[in-house]
Short mmCIF file of C-alpha atoms and ligand atoms in Angstrom, two decimals:
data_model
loop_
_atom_site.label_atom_id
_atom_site.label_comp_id
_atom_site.label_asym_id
_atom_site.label_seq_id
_atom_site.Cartn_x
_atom_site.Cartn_y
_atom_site.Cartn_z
CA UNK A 76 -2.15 23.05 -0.40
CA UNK A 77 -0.04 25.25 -2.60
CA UNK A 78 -1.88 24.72 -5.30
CA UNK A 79 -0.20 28.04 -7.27
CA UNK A 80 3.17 26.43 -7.21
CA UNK A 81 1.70 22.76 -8.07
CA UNK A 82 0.83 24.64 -11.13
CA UNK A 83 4.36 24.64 -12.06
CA UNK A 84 4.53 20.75 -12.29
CA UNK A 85 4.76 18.87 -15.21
CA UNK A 86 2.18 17.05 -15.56
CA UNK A 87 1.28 13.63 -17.74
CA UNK A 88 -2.07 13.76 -20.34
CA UNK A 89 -4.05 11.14 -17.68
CA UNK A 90 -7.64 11.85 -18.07
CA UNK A 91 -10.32 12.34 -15.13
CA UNK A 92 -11.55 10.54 -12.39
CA UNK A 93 -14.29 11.50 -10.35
CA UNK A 94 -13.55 10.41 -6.40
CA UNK A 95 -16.53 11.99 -5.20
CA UNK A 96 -15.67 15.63 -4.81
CA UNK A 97 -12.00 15.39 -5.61
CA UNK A 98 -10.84 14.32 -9.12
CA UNK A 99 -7.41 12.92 -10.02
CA UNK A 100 -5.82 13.25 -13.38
CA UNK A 101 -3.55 16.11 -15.33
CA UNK A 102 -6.10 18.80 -15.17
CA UNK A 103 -6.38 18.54 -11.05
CA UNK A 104 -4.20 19.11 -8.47
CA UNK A 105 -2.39 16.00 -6.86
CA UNK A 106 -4.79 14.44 -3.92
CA UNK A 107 -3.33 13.04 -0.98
CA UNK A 108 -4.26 10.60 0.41
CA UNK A 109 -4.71 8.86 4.07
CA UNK A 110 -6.07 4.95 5.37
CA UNK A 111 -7.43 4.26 8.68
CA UNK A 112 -4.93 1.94 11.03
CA UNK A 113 -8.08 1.84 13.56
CA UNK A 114 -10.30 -1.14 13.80
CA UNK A 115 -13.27 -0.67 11.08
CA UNK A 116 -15.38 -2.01 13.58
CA UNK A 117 -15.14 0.69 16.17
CA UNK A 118 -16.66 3.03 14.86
CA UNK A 119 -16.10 6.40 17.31
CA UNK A 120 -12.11 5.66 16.81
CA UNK A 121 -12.40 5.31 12.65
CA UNK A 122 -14.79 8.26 12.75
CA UNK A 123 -12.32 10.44 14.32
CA UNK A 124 -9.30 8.89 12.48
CA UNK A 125 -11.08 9.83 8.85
CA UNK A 126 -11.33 13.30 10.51
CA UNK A 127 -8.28 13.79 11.70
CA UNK A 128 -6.84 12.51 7.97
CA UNK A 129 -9.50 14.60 6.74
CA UNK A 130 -8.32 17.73 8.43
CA UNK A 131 -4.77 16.98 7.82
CA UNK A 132 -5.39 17.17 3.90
CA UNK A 133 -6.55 13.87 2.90
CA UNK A 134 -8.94 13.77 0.07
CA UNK A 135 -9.23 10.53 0.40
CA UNK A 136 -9.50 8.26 3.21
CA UNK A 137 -9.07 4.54 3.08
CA UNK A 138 -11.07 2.27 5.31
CA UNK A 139 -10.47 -1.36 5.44
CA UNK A 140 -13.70 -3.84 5.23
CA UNK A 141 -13.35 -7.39 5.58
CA UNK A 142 -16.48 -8.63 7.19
CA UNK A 143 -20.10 -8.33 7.22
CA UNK A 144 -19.16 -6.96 10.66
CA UNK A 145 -16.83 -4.05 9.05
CA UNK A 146 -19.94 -3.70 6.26
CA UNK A 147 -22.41 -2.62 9.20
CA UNK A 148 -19.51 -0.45 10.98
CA UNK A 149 -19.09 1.32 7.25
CA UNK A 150 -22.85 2.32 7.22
CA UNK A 151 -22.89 4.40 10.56
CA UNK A 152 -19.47 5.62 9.60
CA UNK A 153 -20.58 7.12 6.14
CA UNK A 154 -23.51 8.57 8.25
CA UNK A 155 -21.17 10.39 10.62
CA UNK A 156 -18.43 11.79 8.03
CA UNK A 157 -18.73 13.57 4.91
CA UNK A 158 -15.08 13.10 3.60
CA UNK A 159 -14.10 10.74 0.48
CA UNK A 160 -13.96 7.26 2.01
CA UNK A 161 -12.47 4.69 -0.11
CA UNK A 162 -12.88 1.04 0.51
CA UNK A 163 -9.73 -1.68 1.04
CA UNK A 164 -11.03 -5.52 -0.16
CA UNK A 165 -8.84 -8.66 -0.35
CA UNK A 166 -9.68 -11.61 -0.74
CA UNK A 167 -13.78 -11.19 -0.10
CA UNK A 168 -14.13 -8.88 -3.42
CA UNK A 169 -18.47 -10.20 -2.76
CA UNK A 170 -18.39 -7.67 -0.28
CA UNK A 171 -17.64 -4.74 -3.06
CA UNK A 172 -21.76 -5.35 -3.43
CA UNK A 173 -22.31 -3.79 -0.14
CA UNK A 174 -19.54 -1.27 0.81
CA UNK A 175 -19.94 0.17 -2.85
CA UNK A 176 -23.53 2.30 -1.84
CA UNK A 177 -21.15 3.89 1.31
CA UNK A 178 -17.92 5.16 -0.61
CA UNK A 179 -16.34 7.04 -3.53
CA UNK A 180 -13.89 4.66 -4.14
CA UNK A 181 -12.97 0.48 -4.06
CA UNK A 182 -9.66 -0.66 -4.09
CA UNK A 183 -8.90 -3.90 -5.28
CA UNK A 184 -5.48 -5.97 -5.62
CA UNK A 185 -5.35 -8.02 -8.87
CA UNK A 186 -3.15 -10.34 -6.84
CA UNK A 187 -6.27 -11.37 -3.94
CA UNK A 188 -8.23 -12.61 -6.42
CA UNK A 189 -7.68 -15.75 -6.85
CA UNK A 190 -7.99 -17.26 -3.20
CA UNK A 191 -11.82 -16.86 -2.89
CA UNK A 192 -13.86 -19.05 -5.28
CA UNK A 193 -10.98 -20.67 -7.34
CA UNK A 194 -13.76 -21.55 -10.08
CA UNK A 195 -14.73 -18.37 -10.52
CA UNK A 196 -11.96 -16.94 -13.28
CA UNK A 197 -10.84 -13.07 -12.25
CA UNK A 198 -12.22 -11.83 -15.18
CA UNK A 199 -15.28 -12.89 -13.80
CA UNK A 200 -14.82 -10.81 -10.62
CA UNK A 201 -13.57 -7.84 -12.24
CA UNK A 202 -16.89 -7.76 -14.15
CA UNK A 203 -18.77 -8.16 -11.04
CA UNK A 204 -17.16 -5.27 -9.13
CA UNK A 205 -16.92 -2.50 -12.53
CA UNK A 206 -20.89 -3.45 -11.86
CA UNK A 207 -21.75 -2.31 -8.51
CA UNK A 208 -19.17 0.09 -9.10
CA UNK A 209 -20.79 1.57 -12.16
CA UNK A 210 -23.79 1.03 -10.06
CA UNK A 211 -22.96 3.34 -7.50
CA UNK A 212 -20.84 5.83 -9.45
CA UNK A 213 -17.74 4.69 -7.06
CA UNK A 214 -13.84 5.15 -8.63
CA UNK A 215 -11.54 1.61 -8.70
CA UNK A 216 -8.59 1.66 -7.60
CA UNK A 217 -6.23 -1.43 -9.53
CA UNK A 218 -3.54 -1.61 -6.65
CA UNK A 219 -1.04 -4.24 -7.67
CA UNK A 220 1.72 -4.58 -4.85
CA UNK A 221 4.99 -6.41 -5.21
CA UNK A 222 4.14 -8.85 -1.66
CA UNK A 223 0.98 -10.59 -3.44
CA UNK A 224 1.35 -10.34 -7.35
CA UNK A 225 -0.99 -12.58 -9.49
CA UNK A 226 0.36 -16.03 -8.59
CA UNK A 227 0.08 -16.93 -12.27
CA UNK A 228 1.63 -13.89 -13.58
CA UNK A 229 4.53 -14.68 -11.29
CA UNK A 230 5.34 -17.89 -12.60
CA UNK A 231 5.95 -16.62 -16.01
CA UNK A 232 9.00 -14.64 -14.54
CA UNK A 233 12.65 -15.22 -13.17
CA UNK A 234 12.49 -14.90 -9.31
CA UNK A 235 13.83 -12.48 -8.25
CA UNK A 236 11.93 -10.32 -10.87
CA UNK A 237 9.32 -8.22 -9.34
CA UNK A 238 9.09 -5.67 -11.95
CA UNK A 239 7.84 -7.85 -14.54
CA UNK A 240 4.59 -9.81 -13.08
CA UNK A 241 3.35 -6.26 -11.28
CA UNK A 242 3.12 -4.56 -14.97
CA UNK A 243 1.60 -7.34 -16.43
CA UNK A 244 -1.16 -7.66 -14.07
CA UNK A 245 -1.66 -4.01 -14.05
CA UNK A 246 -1.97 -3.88 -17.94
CA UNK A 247 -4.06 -7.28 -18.04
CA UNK A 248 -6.30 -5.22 -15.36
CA UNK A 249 -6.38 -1.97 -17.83
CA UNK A 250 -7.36 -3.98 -21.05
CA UNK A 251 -10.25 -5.73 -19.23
CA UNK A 252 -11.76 -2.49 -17.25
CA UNK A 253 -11.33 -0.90 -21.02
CA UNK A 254 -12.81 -3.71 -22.25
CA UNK A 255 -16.15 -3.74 -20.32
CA UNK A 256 -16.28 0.20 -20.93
CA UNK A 257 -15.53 1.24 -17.70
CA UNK A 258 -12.97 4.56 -17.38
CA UNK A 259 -13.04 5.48 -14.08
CA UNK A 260 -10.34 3.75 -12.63
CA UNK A 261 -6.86 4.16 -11.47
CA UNK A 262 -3.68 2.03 -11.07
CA UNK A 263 -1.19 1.69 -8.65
CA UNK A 264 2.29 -0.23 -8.56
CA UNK A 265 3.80 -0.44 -5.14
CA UNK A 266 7.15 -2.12 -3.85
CA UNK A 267 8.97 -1.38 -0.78
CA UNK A 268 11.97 -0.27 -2.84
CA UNK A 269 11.71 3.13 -3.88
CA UNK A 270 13.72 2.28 -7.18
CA UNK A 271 11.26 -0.07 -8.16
CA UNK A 272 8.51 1.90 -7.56
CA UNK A 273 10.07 4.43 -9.93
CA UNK A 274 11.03 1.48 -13.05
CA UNK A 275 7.75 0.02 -12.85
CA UNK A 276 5.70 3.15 -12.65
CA UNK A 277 7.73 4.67 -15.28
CA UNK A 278 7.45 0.85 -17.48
CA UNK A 279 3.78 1.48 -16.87
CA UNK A 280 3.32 4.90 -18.04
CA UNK A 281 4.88 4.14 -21.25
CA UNK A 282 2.37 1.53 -22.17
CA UNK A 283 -0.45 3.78 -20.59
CA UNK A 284 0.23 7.66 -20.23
CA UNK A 285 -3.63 8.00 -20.34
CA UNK A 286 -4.45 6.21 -16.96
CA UNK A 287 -3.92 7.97 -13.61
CA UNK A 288 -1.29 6.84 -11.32
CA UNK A 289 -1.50 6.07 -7.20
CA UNK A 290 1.76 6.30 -6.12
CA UNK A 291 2.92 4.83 -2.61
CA UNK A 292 6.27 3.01 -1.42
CA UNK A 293 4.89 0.27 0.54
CA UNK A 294 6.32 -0.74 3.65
CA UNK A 295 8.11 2.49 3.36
CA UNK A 296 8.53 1.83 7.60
CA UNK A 297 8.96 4.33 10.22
CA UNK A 298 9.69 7.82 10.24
CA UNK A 299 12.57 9.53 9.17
CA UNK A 300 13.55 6.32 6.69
CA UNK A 301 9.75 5.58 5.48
CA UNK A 302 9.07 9.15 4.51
CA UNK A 303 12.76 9.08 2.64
CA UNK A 304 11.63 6.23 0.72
CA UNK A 305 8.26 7.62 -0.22
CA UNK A 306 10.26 10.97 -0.77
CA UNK A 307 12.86 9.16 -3.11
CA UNK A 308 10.35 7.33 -5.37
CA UNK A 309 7.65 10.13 -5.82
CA UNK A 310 10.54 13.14 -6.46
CA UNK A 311 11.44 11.07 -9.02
CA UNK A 312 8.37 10.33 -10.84
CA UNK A 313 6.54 13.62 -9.56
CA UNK A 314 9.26 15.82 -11.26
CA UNK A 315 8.75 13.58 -14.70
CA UNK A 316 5.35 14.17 -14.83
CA UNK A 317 4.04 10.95 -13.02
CA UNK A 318 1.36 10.51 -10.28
CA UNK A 319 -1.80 11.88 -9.99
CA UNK A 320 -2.49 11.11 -6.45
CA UNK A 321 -0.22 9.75 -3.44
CA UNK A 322 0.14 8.05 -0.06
CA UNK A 323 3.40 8.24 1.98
CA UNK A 324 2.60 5.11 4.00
CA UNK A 325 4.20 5.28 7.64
CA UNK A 326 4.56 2.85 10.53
CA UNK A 327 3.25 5.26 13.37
CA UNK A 328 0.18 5.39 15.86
CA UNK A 329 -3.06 5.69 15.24
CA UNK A 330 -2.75 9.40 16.95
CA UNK A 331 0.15 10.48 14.45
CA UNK A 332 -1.49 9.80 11.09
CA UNK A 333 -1.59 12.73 10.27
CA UNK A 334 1.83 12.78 9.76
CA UNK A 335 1.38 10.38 6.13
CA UNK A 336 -0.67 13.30 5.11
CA UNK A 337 2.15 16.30 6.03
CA UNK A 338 4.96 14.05 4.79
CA UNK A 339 2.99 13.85 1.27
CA UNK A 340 1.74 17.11 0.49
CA UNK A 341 5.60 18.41 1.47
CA UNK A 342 6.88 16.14 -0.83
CA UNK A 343 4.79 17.75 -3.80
CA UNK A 344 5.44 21.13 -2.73
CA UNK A 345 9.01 20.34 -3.08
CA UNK A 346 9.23 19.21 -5.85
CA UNK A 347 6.70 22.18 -7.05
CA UNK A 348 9.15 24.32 -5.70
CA UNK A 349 12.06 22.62 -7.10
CA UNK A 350 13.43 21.34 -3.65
CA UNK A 351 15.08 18.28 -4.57
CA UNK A 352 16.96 15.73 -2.19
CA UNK A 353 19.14 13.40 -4.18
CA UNK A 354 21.48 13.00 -1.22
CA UNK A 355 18.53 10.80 -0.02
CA UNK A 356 19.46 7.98 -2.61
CA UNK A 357 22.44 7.06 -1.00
CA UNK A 358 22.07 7.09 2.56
CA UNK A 359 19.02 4.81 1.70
CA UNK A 360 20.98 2.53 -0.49
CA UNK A 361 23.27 1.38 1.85
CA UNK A 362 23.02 -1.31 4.77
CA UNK A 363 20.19 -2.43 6.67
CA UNK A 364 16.54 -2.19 5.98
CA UNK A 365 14.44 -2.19 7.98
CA UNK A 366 10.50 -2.32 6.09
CA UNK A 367 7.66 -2.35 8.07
CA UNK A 368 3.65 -2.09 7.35
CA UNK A 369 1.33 1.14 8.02
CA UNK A 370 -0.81 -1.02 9.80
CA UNK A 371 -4.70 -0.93 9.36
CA UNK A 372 -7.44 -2.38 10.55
CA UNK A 373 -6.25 -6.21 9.98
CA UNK A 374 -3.59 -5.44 12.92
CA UNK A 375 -4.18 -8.48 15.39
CA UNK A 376 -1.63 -6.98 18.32
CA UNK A 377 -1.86 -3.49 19.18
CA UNK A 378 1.92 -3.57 20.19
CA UNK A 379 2.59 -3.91 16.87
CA UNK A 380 4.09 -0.26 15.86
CA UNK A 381 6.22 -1.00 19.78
CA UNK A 382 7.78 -3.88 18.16
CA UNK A 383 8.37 -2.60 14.97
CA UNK A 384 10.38 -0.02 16.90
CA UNK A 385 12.13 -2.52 18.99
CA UNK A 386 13.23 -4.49 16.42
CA UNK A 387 14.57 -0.77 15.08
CA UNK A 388 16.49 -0.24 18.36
CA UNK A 389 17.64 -3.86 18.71
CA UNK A 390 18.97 -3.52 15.38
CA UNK A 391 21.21 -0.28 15.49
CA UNK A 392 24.39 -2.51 16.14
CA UNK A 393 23.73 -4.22 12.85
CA UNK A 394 23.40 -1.07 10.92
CA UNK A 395 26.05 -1.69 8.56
CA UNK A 396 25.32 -4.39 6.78
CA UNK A 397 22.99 -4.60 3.86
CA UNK A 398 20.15 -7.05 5.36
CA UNK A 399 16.64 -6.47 5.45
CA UNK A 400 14.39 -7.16 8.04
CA UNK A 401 10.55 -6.87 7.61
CA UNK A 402 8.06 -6.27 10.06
CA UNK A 403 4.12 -6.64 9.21
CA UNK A 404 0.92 -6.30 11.62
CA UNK A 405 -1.10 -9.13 10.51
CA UNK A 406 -1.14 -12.76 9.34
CA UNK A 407 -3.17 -11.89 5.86
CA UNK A 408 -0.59 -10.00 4.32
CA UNK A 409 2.24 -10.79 6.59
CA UNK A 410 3.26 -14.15 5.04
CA UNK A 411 3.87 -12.97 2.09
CA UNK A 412 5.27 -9.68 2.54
CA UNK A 413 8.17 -11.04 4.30
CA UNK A 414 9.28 -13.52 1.07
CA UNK A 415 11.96 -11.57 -0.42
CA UNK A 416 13.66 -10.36 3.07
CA UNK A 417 16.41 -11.76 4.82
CA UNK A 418 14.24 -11.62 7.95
CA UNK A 419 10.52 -11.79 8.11
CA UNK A 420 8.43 -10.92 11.26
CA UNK A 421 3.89 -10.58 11.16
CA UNK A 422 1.91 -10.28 14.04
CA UNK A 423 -0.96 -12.78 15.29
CA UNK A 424 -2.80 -11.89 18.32
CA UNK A 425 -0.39 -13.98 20.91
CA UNK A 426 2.56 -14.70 18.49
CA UNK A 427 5.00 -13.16 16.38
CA UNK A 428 6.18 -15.57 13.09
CA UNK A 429 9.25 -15.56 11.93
CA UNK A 430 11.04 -16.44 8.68
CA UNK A 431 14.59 -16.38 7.44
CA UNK A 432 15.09 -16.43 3.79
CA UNK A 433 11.42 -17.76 2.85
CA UNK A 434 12.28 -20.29 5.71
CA UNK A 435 9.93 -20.82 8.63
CA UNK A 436 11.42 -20.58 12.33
CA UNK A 437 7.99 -20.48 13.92
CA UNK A 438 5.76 -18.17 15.80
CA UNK A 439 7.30 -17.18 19.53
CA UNK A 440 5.45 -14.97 22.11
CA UNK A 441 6.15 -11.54 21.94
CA UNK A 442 8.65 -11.35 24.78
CA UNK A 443 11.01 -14.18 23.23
CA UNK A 444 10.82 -12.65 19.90
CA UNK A 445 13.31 -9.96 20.04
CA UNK A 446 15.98 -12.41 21.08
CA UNK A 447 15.39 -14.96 19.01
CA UNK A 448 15.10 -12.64 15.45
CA UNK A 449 18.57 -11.18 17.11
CA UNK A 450 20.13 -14.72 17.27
CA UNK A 451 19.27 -15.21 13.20
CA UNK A 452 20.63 -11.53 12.89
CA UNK A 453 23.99 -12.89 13.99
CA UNK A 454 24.30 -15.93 12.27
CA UNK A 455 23.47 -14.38 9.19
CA UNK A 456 25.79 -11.24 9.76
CA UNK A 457 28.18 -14.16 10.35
CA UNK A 458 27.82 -15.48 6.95
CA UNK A 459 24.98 -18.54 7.71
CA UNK A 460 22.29 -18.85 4.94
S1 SF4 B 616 0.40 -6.09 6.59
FE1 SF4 B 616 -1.65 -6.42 7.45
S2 SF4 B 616 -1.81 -4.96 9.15
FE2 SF4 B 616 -0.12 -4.29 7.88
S3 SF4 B 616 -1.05 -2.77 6.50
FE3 SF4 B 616 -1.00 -4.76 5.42
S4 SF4 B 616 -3.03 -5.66 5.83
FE4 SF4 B 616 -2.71 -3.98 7.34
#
């Protein structure tokens, strides 16, 4: 890490937090950081994933739990690693009560928390997870993403505005940690554009210029394009002073990782240096876009990342036009990660969905799919809604 140059950046007044033995805030140096795409539950492969992140740079590695199951696999993986593991919830936030004694850090999304015990307000289940946080001296992590805002904060919004609902929930989520006297938390605000990661982390830091920032495109896709729009996003708001930590989020193998963490800490020591690339904007800008997830654990087809490529090499003849296509890995997020594209693809374990516009086509086995997204391609490259 070139820490001597990262000296040089500007830097906003964010306090501390303590994520085991890294800290994140304006007096530290900006910590990368890396998640897991292996299954939590095999534990030899997520051992040697959070070392190879580990070894890459990571200072933080992100394991997904969403099981009793994944609980267990977490307790022989803590025993066999001694980097910062951070935990991933959705919709189970109970589980916070057991993953909490293994990790430095829980991340939570404001926007899973209402599908699991719809009595129970979220207030309710912030409270209970600042507890066995503060319990277990663990960091939160607030990580509001534009695929599954806070269905209520949504509705208060024009469609079409994403920018809006994500800062709210994020600020709601600050006043209430604040609120129950609990400072060790960060936010983050992701999209898959890399201009609205930059107005709504730069809408957020007005309101709070105290609390540190995660910053991450998501979706960002495949390399060269995903680390351009993780590059364009974070050299904007690294140069202004924004971000305390990052994750360049990459649709790659499980064996090429590593690569997140490179792409990251060459993007600070760019813009340490003063190596800009504003070109990037434009080539980015223009036709189509293709996002796709980092995959994780949730991933219910291994030949996931294959078709996320295909669909990249089936689509070269379309490049031109300003469509966007989005490919996910699982049915949990998937759904609702495709709603604003034109075309929508997640992966089950025998079928890949697909949407047009918010518009279910159906789920087809991964042999017809390719065909069949191609055939909505064309009709809406010939003008068909
Ligand atoms: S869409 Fe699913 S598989 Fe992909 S990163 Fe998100 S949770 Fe993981």
């Amino acid at each position: 890490m070139a820490q001597d140059t990262e000296a040089q950046l500007p830097r906003n007044p964010t306090r501390s937090v303590q994520i085991g033995t890294v800290a994140i805030g304006h007096d530290h140096p900006i910590v990368v950081q890396g998640m897991c795409a292996t299954k939590t539950a095999d534990v030899d492969a997520t051992v040697a994933q959070v070392e190879q992140l580990a070894r890459a740079g990571a200072g933080v590695v992100r394991i997904a739990v969403d099981t009793h199951r994944d609980c267990q696999a977490l307790a022989e993986i803590r025993q066999r690693t001694e980097a910062n593991l951070a935990v991933d919830l959705q919709e189970n936030y109970r589980l916070a009560a057991d993953v909490a004694p293994l990790v430095e850090k829980v991340r939570y999304n404001p926007g899973h928390l209402f599908h699991h015990e719809r009595r129970r307000t979220w207030q309710d289940k912030v409270r209970f997870l600042v507890e066995v946080a503060g319990q277990h001296g663990c960091a939160i992590r607030v990580g509001v993403n534009c695929g599954s805002v806070d269905p209520a904060k949504r509705e208060k919004y024009a469609e079409g505005d994403s920018t809006g609902p994500m800062l709210e929930s994020a600020l709601d989520h600050c006043e209430l940690l604040d609120r129950l006297d609990f400072t060790r938390y960060c936010v983050s605000l992701k999209d898959s554009d890399p201009q609205q990661v930059i107005e709504v982390n730069r809408l957020f830091v007005l309101e709070r210029p105290d609390v540190p920032l995660h910053l991450g495109v998501t979706e960002a896709g495949m390399p060269p394009e995903g680390i351009v729009k993780s590059r364009i996003a974070m050299e904007h708001l690294l140069r202004r002073g924004i971000g305390d930590t990052l994750r360049v989020s990459l649709t790659v193998p499980v064996a090429e990782k590593h690569v997140e963490i490179e792409a990251g800490q060459r993007i600070i020591d760019d813009v340490a240096a003063g190596r800009f690339h504003d070109d990037d904007r434009e080539s980015i800008a223009k036709g189509l876009n293709i996002i796709s997830c980092p995959s994780c654990s949730r991933v219910e087809n291994e030949t996931f990342i294959d078709l996320a490529r295909q669909v990249r090499e089936a689509t070269r003849y379309a490049a031109e036009h300003a469509l966007t296509i989005a490919v996910m890995g699982c049915r949990v997020n998937g759904p609702g990660e495709t709603d604003d594209a034109d075309l929508g693809l997640w992966c089950g374990p025998k079928f890949v969905n697909l949407k047009c516009r918010g518009r279910t086509l159906g789920a087809f086995s991964y042999e017809e799919i390719l065909p069949r997204m191609k055939e909505e391609l064309d009709r809406l490259i010939a003008g068909g809604e």
